[in-house]
Short mmCIF file of C-alpha atoms and ligand atoms in Angstrom, two decimals:
data_model
loop_
_atom_site.label_atom_id
_atom_site.label_comp_id
_atom_site.label_asym_id
_atom_site.label_seq_id
_atom_site.Cartn_x
_atom_site.Cartn_y
_atom_site.Cartn_z
CA UNK B 1 0.00 0.00 0.00
CA UNK B 2 1.39 3.41 -0.95
CA UNK B 3 1.57 6.25 1.52
CA UNK B 4 -1.16 7.95 -0.50
CA UNK B 5 -3.50 5.08 0.14
CA UNK B 6 -2.54 4.96 3.77
CA UNK B 7 -3.20 8.69 4.09
CA UNK B 8 -6.73 8.29 2.79
CA UNK B 9 -7.53 6.06 5.73
CA UNK B 10 -6.63 8.57 8.36
CA UNK B 11 -9.36 10.34 10.22
CA UNK B 12 -10.97 13.34 8.59
CA UNK B 13 -9.56 15.65 11.25
CA UNK B 14 -6.04 14.37 10.77
CA UNK B 15 -6.41 14.60 7.01
CA UNK B 16 -7.63 18.16 7.16
CA UNK B 17 -4.63 19.14 9.24
CA UNK B 18 -2.12 17.24 7.11
CA UNK B 19 -3.49 18.69 3.92
CA UNK B 20 -3.78 22.24 5.16
CA UNK B 21 -0.05 22.02 5.77
CA UNK B 22 0.61 20.03 2.63
CA UNK B 23 -1.41 22.46 0.52
CA UNK B 24 0.86 25.22 1.66
CA UNK B 25 3.74 23.08 0.41
CA UNK B 26 1.79 22.44 -2.86
CA UNK B 27 1.86 18.72 -2.23
CA UNK B 28 -1.88 18.18 -1.84
CA UNK B 29 -3.34 19.94 -4.87
CA UNK B 30 -6.06 17.42 -5.73
CA UNK B 31 -4.72 16.32 -9.10
CA UNK B 32 -1.62 14.92 -10.70
CA UNK B 33 -2.49 16.40 -14.10
CA UNK B 34 -3.49 19.97 -13.81
CA UNK B 35 -2.08 22.36 -11.30
CA UNK B 36 -4.98 24.77 -11.90
CA UNK B 37 -7.57 22.18 -10.97
CA UNK B 38 -9.98 22.96 -8.18
CA UNK B 39 -9.11 22.24 -4.58
CA UNK B 40 -11.30 19.38 -3.46
CA UNK B 41 -10.32 19.62 0.20
CA UNK B 42 -13.78 20.93 1.09
CA UNK B 43 -15.05 17.61 -0.18
CA UNK B 44 -13.11 15.86 2.56
CA UNK B 45 -10.56 14.37 0.17
CA UNK B 46 -7.41 16.31 -0.27
CA UNK B 47 -5.44 13.28 -1.44
CA UNK B 48 -3.77 13.24 -4.84
CA UNK B 49 -5.32 11.35 -7.68
CA UNK B 50 -3.37 8.31 -8.75
CA UNK B 51 -4.55 7.53 -12.31
CA UNK B 52 -2.78 4.17 -12.21
CA UNK B 53 -4.40 2.96 -9.00
CA UNK B 54 -6.31 -0.27 -9.64
CA UNK B 55 -10.01 -0.33 -8.83
CA UNK B 56 -10.36 -1.67 -5.30
CA UNK B 57 -12.16 -4.96 -4.80
CA UNK B 58 -15.16 -5.25 -2.51
CA UNK B 59 -16.35 -1.64 -2.83
CA UNK B 60 -19.81 -1.00 -1.40
CA UNK B 61 -21.95 1.42 -3.43
CA UNK B 62 -25.40 2.76 -2.61
CA UNK B 63 -27.68 4.35 -5.17
CA UNK B 64 -30.13 6.89 -3.78
CA UNK B 65 -32.58 7.84 -6.55
CA UNK B 66 -35.08 10.69 -6.46
CA UNK B 67 -37.65 8.07 -5.59
CA UNK B 68 -37.61 4.28 -5.79
CA UNK B 69 -40.87 3.78 -7.66
CA UNK B 70 -39.77 5.68 -10.75
CA UNK B 71 -39.14 3.22 -13.64
CA UNK B 72 -36.45 5.46 -15.13
CA UNK B 73 -34.47 5.64 -11.90
CA UNK B 74 -34.78 1.88 -11.53
CA UNK B 75 -33.13 1.29 -14.92
CA UNK B 76 -30.28 3.65 -14.03
CA UNK B 77 -29.66 2.12 -10.62
CA UNK B 78 -29.91 -1.51 -11.69
CA UNK B 79 -27.36 -0.88 -14.43
CA UNK B 80 -25.04 0.78 -11.90
CA UNK B 81 -25.42 -2.13 -9.50
CA UNK B 82 -24.69 -4.62 -12.31
CA UNK B 83 -21.59 -2.60 -13.26
CA UNK B 84 -20.27 -2.91 -9.70
CA UNK B 85 -20.11 -6.68 -10.17
CA UNK B 86 -17.73 -6.18 -13.11
CA UNK B 87 -15.08 -4.70 -10.81
CA UNK B 88 -15.72 -6.94 -7.84
CA UNK B 89 -17.92 -4.55 -5.89
CA UNK B 90 -21.50 -4.61 -4.69
CA UNK B 91 -24.28 -2.11 -5.04
CA UNK B 92 -27.74 -1.53 -3.65
CA UNK B 93 -30.59 0.89 -4.17
CA UNK B 94 -32.36 2.60 -1.29
CA UNK B 95 -34.58 5.62 -1.29
CA UNK B 96 -37.84 7.40 -0.59
CA UNK B 97 -41.16 6.75 -2.29
CA UNK B 98 -41.67 10.44 -3.04
CA UNK B 99 -39.42 13.08 -4.53
CA UNK B 100 -39.82 15.71 -1.79
CA UNK B 101 -36.90 18.03 -1.16
CA UNK B 102 -35.79 16.48 2.13
CA UNK B 103 -36.97 12.90 1.65
CA UNK B 104 -33.43 11.61 0.99
CA UNK B 105 -31.82 12.98 4.14
CA UNK B 106 -32.55 10.08 6.50
CA UNK B 107 -31.29 7.62 3.87
CA UNK B 108 -27.96 9.43 3.61
CA UNK B 109 -27.56 9.31 7.40
CA UNK B 110 -28.17 5.57 7.40
CA UNK B 111 -25.70 5.01 4.56
CA UNK B 112 -23.06 6.92 6.51
CA UNK B 113 -23.64 4.69 9.53
CA UNK B 114 -23.30 1.67 7.27
CA UNK B 115 -19.93 2.98 6.06
CA UNK B 116 -20.62 2.64 2.37
CA UNK B 117 -17.64 3.41 0.13
CA UNK B 118 -19.72 5.64 -2.12
CA UNK B 119 -23.16 7.21 -2.24
CA UNK B 120 -24.65 7.98 -5.64
CA UNK B 121 -27.52 10.41 -5.46
CA UNK B 122 -30.08 11.85 -7.89
CA UNK B 123 -30.83 14.86 -5.72
CA UNK B 124 -34.36 16.02 -5.09
CA UNK B 125 -33.07 19.40 -4.02
CA UNK B 126 -29.63 20.91 -4.56
CA UNK B 127 -29.26 22.05 -0.94
CA UNK B 128 -31.48 19.95 1.34
CA UNK B 129 -29.10 16.99 1.08
CA UNK B 130 -25.90 19.00 1.49
CA UNK B 131 -25.30 18.75 5.21
CA UNK B 132 -25.44 14.95 5.36
CA UNK B 133 -23.47 14.56 2.11
CA UNK B 134 -20.71 16.74 3.50
CA UNK B 135 -20.70 14.56 6.61
CA UNK B 136 -20.34 11.52 4.35
CA UNK B 137 -17.37 13.03 2.49
CA UNK B 138 -15.71 13.91 5.79
CA UNK B 139 -15.88 10.23 6.65
CA UNK B 140 -14.19 9.44 3.30
CA UNK B 141 -17.37 8.19 1.70
CA UNK B 142 -17.27 9.33 -1.92
CA UNK B 143 -20.29 11.18 -3.26
CA UNK B 144 -21.39 11.09 -6.89
CA UNK B 145 -24.46 13.00 -8.01
CA UNK B 146 -26.09 11.64 -11.13
CA UNK B 147 -29.19 12.66 -13.09
CA UNK B 148 -30.00 15.61 -10.78
CA UNK B 149 -27.14 17.55 -9.21
CA UNK B 150 -26.57 18.83 -5.68
CA UNK B 151 -24.85 22.13 -4.98
CA UNK B 152 -21.31 21.71 -6.31
CA UNK B 153 -19.51 21.46 -2.97
CA UNK B 154 -21.79 18.68 -1.74
CA UNK B 155 -20.45 16.00 -4.07
CA UNK B 156 -17.20 15.15 -5.78
CA UNK B 157 -18.51 14.40 -9.25
CA UNK B 158 -21.76 15.00 -11.14
CA UNK B 159 -22.62 12.55 -13.91
CA UNK B 160 -24.81 14.50 -16.29
CA UNK B 161 -26.79 12.54 -18.85
CA UNK B 162 -26.13 15.09 -21.60
CA UNK B 163 -25.36 18.78 -21.84
CA UNK B 164 -28.12 20.56 -19.88
CA UNK B 165 -28.16 23.36 -22.41
CA UNK B 166 -28.56 20.93 -25.29
CA UNK B 167 -31.44 19.14 -23.53
CA UNK B 168 -33.34 22.35 -22.72
CA UNK B 169 -32.87 24.09 -26.05
CA UNK B 170 -33.52 21.04 -28.20
CA UNK B 171 -36.89 20.34 -26.55
CA UNK B 172 -38.07 23.84 -27.47
CA UNK B 173 -36.62 23.50 -30.98
CA UNK B 174 -38.46 20.22 -31.53
CA UNK B 175 -41.78 21.50 -30.20
CA UNK B 176 -41.44 24.76 -32.15
CA UNK B 177 -41.04 22.86 -35.36
CA UNK B 178 -44.00 20.63 -34.55
CA UNK B 179 -46.42 23.51 -33.86
CA UNK B 180 -45.20 25.79 -36.65
CA UNK B 181 -43.65 28.20 -34.12
CA UNK B 182 -47.03 29.51 -33.09
CA UNK B 183 -49.31 29.30 -30.09
CA UNK B 184 -49.44 28.82 -26.35
CA UNK B 185 -47.22 26.22 -24.76
CA UNK B 186 -46.81 24.86 -21.24
CA UNK B 187 -44.25 22.82 -19.36
CA UNK B 188 -45.21 19.89 -17.16
CA UNK B 189 -42.22 19.40 -14.89
CA UNK B 190 -41.30 17.13 -11.99
CA UNK B 191 -40.90 18.79 -8.55
CA UNK B 192 -40.30 22.48 -8.03
CA UNK B 193 -36.88 21.81 -6.51
CA UNK B 194 -35.48 19.31 -9.01
CA UNK B 195 -32.07 20.60 -10.09
CA UNK B 196 -32.11 18.85 -13.45
CA UNK B 197 -35.56 19.95 -14.59
CA UNK B 198 -35.01 23.49 -13.32
CA UNK B 199 -31.75 23.79 -15.23
CA UNK B 200 -33.38 22.50 -18.42
CA UNK B 201 -36.32 24.88 -18.00
CA UNK B 202 -33.92 27.83 -17.70
CA UNK B 203 -32.40 26.87 -21.04
CA UNK B 204 -35.87 26.39 -22.54
CA UNK B 205 -36.72 29.96 -21.53
CA UNK B 206 -33.44 31.19 -22.99
CA UNK B 207 -34.18 29.44 -26.27
CA UNK B 208 -37.68 30.94 -26.36
CA UNK B 209 -36.15 34.43 -26.35
CA UNK B 210 -34.96 33.96 -29.92
CA UNK B 211 -36.95 35.86 -32.59
CA UNK B 212 -38.19 32.71 -34.31
CA UNK B 213 -40.28 31.91 -31.23
CA UNK B 214 -41.93 35.36 -31.06
CA UNK B 215 -45.35 33.85 -31.71
CA UNK B 216 -44.93 31.10 -29.14
CA UNK B 217 -45.84 31.88 -25.53
CA UNK B 218 -44.98 29.86 -22.46
CA UNK B 219 -48.14 30.26 -20.36
CA UNK B 220 -47.41 28.00 -17.41
CA UNK B 221 -44.93 25.69 -15.74
CA UNK B 222 -46.91 23.02 -13.91
CA UNK B 223 -45.45 20.52 -11.44
CA UNK B 224 -46.56 16.91 -11.29
CA UNK B 225 -43.94 16.06 -8.64
CA UNK B 226 -42.87 12.98 -10.62
CA UNK B 227 -46.04 11.35 -9.29
CA UNK B 228 -48.18 9.69 -11.94
CA UNK B 229 -51.60 10.79 -10.67
CA UNK B 230 -50.58 14.35 -9.92
CA UNK B 231 -48.95 14.65 -13.36
CA UNK B 232 -52.12 13.33 -14.98
CA UNK B 233 -54.26 15.86 -13.07
CA UNK B 234 -51.90 18.71 -13.86
CA UNK B 235 -52.20 17.91 -17.57
CA UNK B 236 -55.97 17.95 -17.26
CA UNK B 237 -55.75 21.27 -15.38
CA UNK B 238 -53.52 22.81 -18.05
CA UNK B 239 -56.03 22.00 -20.77
CA UNK B 240 -58.94 23.26 -18.72
CA UNK B 241 -57.16 26.55 -18.10
CA UNK B 242 -55.80 26.86 -21.66
CA UNK B 243 -58.11 24.98 -24.05
CA UNK B 244 -56.22 26.53 -27.00
CA UNK B 245 -52.88 25.19 -25.79
CA UNK B 246 -50.78 24.05 -28.75
CA UNK B 247 -48.02 22.15 -27.05
CA UNK B 248 -46.68 20.70 -23.81
CA UNK B 249 -43.06 19.93 -23.00
CA UNK B 250 -42.67 17.43 -20.19
CA UNK B 251 -38.99 16.99 -19.31
CA UNK B 252 -39.66 14.06 -17.01
CA UNK B 253 -40.34 10.43 -17.85
CA UNK B 254 -43.09 10.28 -15.22
CA UNK B 255 -44.73 13.48 -16.44
CA UNK B 256 -44.67 12.73 -20.15
CA UNK B 257 -46.13 9.23 -19.67
CA UNK B 258 -48.99 10.59 -17.53
CA UNK B 259 -49.63 13.48 -19.93
CA UNK B 260 -49.69 11.07 -22.88
CA UNK B 261 -52.17 8.85 -21.05
CA UNK B 262 -54.45 11.81 -20.44
CA UNK B 263 -54.20 13.12 -24.02
CA UNK B 264 -54.63 9.69 -25.62
CA UNK B 265 -58.05 9.38 -24.06
CA UNK B 266 -59.21 12.95 -24.65
CA UNK B 267 -60.44 15.16 -27.46
CA UNK B 268 -56.99 16.80 -27.48
CA UNK B 269 -55.34 13.69 -28.89
CA UNK B 270 -53.47 14.60 -32.07
CA UNK B 271 -54.28 18.30 -31.53
CA UNK B 272 -52.04 19.18 -28.62
CA UNK B 273 -48.42 18.30 -29.30
CA UNK B 274 -46.62 16.57 -26.45
CA UNK B 275 -42.83 16.40 -26.45
CA UNK B 276 -40.27 15.88 -23.73
CA UNK B 277 -38.18 13.18 -22.10
CA UNK B 278 -39.51 9.64 -21.84
CA UNK B 279 -38.51 6.00 -21.91
CA UNK B 280 -39.32 4.12 -25.14
CA UNK B 281 -41.01 1.30 -23.23
CA UNK B 282 -43.39 3.67 -21.42
CA UNK B 283 -44.07 5.78 -24.52
CA UNK B 284 -44.31 3.11 -27.22
CA UNK B 285 -48.08 2.78 -27.19
CA UNK B 286 -48.60 6.55 -27.35
CA UNK B 287 -46.30 6.84 -30.33
CA UNK B 288 -48.13 3.99 -32.05
CA UNK B 289 -51.61 5.40 -31.36
CA UNK B 290 -50.62 8.85 -32.64
CA UNK B 291 -50.77 10.73 -29.32
CA UNK B 292 -47.06 11.54 -29.44
CA UNK B 293 -44.89 12.05 -32.49
CA UNK B 294 -41.49 12.21 -30.86
CA UNK B 295 -39.64 12.52 -27.55
CA UNK B 296 -36.04 12.21 -26.39
CA UNK B 297 -33.86 10.51 -23.81
CA UNK B 298 -30.32 9.28 -23.27
CA UNK B 299 -29.50 5.70 -22.43
CA UNK B 300 -30.35 5.36 -18.70
CA UNK B 301 -28.41 2.10 -18.39
CA UNK B 302 -25.28 3.86 -19.55
CA UNK B 303 -25.91 6.65 -17.06
CA UNK B 304 -25.95 4.16 -14.17
CA UNK B 305 -22.97 2.28 -15.55
CA UNK B 306 -20.89 5.45 -15.87
CA UNK B 307 -21.90 6.63 -12.39
CA UNK B 308 -20.88 3.30 -10.91
CA UNK B 309 -17.42 3.42 -12.47
CA UNK B 310 -16.95 7.06 -11.46
CA UNK B 311 -17.76 6.13 -7.85
CA UNK B 312 -15.32 3.22 -7.99
CA UNK B 313 -12.61 5.44 -9.50
CA UNK B 314 -13.12 7.96 -6.68
CA UNK B 315 -13.15 5.30 -3.97
CA UNK B 316 -10.00 3.75 -5.43
CA UNK B 317 -8.09 7.05 -5.57
CA UNK B 318 -7.86 7.17 -9.38
CA UNK B 319 -9.66 10.51 -9.40
CA UNK B 320 -10.59 13.14 -6.83
CA UNK B 321 -13.19 15.00 -8.89
CA UNK B 322 -10.83 17.69 -10.19
CA UNK B 323 -11.19 19.06 -13.69
CA UNK B 324 -9.04 17.29 -16.26
CA UNK B 325 -8.76 13.96 -14.44
CA UNK B 326 -9.56 10.91 -16.55
CA UNK B 327 -10.95 7.49 -15.73
CA UNK B 328 -12.07 4.45 -17.66
CA UNK B 329 -15.72 3.45 -17.34
CA UNK B 330 -15.50 -0.21 -18.37
CA UNK B 331 -16.97 -0.86 -21.80
CA UNK B 332 -17.92 2.82 -22.25
CA UNK B 333 -14.25 3.81 -22.38
CA UNK B 334 -12.46 6.87 -21.06
CA UNK B 335 -14.12 9.96 -19.62
CA UNK B 336 -12.59 13.27 -18.55
CA UNK B 337 -13.90 15.30 -15.64
CA UNK B 338 -14.97 18.75 -16.78
CA UNK B 339 -15.55 22.05 -15.01
CA UNK B 340 -17.10 21.82 -11.53
CA UNK B 341 -16.65 18.05 -11.44
CA UNK B 342 -19.12 17.40 -14.26
CA UNK B 343 -18.87 14.36 -16.50
CA UNK B 344 -21.18 14.24 -19.52
CA UNK B 345 -22.46 10.88 -20.72
CA UNK B 346 -23.26 11.84 -24.31
CA UNK B 347 -25.96 12.95 -26.72
CA UNK B 348 -29.67 12.30 -26.24
CA UNK B 349 -31.57 10.22 -28.81
CA UNK B 350 -34.83 11.31 -30.43
CA UNK B 351 -37.43 8.53 -30.59
CA UNK B 352 -40.30 8.37 -33.07
CA UNK B 353 -42.33 5.67 -34.79
CA UNK B 354 -39.47 4.85 -37.15
CA UNK B 355 -36.96 3.87 -34.48
CA UNK B 356 -38.88 3.21 -31.27
CA UNK B 357 -39.07 -0.54 -31.74
CA UNK B 358 -35.30 -0.82 -31.82
CA UNK B 359 -35.09 0.27 -28.16
CA UNK B 360 -35.99 -1.74 -25.11
CA UNK B 361 -35.75 0.27 -21.90
C1 RAM T 1 -37.72 11.51 -14.44
C2 RAM T 1 -36.88 12.10 -13.37
C3 RAM T 1 -35.41 12.15 -13.76
C4 RAM T 1 -35.23 12.71 -15.16
C5 RAM T 1 -36.04 11.94 -16.14
C6 RAM T 1 -35.92 12.49 -17.55
O1 RAM T 1 -37.61 10.13 -14.43
O2 RAM T 1 -37.33 13.39 -13.09
O3 RAM T 1 -34.71 12.90 -12.84
O4 RAM T 1 -33.90 12.73 -15.54
O5 RAM T 1 -37.39 12.01 -15.74
#
């Protein structure tokens, strides 16, 4: 065992002291590759990255999704748990049954007590989970946010499914084209606090400022809380309030499936355009019956797989979360950590009746 590895096992207090001193001597800069990389000492890990460190065996990973009864989150987490087996680790999924801002806090506290090696979290709120996640990092438990980020200093790495800007802007571009750039539109989102949806909505609003959308008007952002029934009712409410609505963007797999179910059985079917983010398996029947023409998503299995390898790389000392560090995510190949600890999986796919049958998730 190298001294670096030994150092990582010291208590948080000792580490903080050692590294405060070492930082002054420029020996604890958080990366071996880039001297300008961010200091990760606030994340409780001021050790150097060792890109050649092998992945440790027997790592214990815990996935904490927004909520456990969300089919999308299930696909992500199961893929991440399966990936852990590839490198000799184990994974589990625990989490709340609703996506409320603070519903994940008690789970994090339990995972700390259980001394997991890494916690992977799709955060329901960027800040509500911060205190306990910082406690986890102090105890040398690595924290990876995936799908929905925390505030940046509450995790070491964020695995983003695709560029947030690309997701937000492209949904408006697709809907605009579908409705001839004219008419009232609404957004059916997840919860009011969801970091991912809120970021995408900001970019949607930015996109809508362009002159080509001057005849399109965003009339309402509704929140279905990633609960099927509430999302269904919110869709109904939108159409009652705005019977001349031309389009809905639902950037949540739960929301778009519920909205499609409502539309498919209503007089608005084929008249109100629904676009957004969905899973092919949940949306197939609505594409086939003409309720929905197209929607997008990334590969959720790959998101879980990449998150799992990032957690293992952190827990093995290959990376610390600093910009420029690289790690290999099994069969997906090499990834580089970008600004603010963000790693981007790739491009989203657009699904329609031509390609939907070639996907099974
Ligand atoms: C829902 C969740 C998740 C989001 C997807 C698109 O399942 O809100 O966070 O990424 O939709």
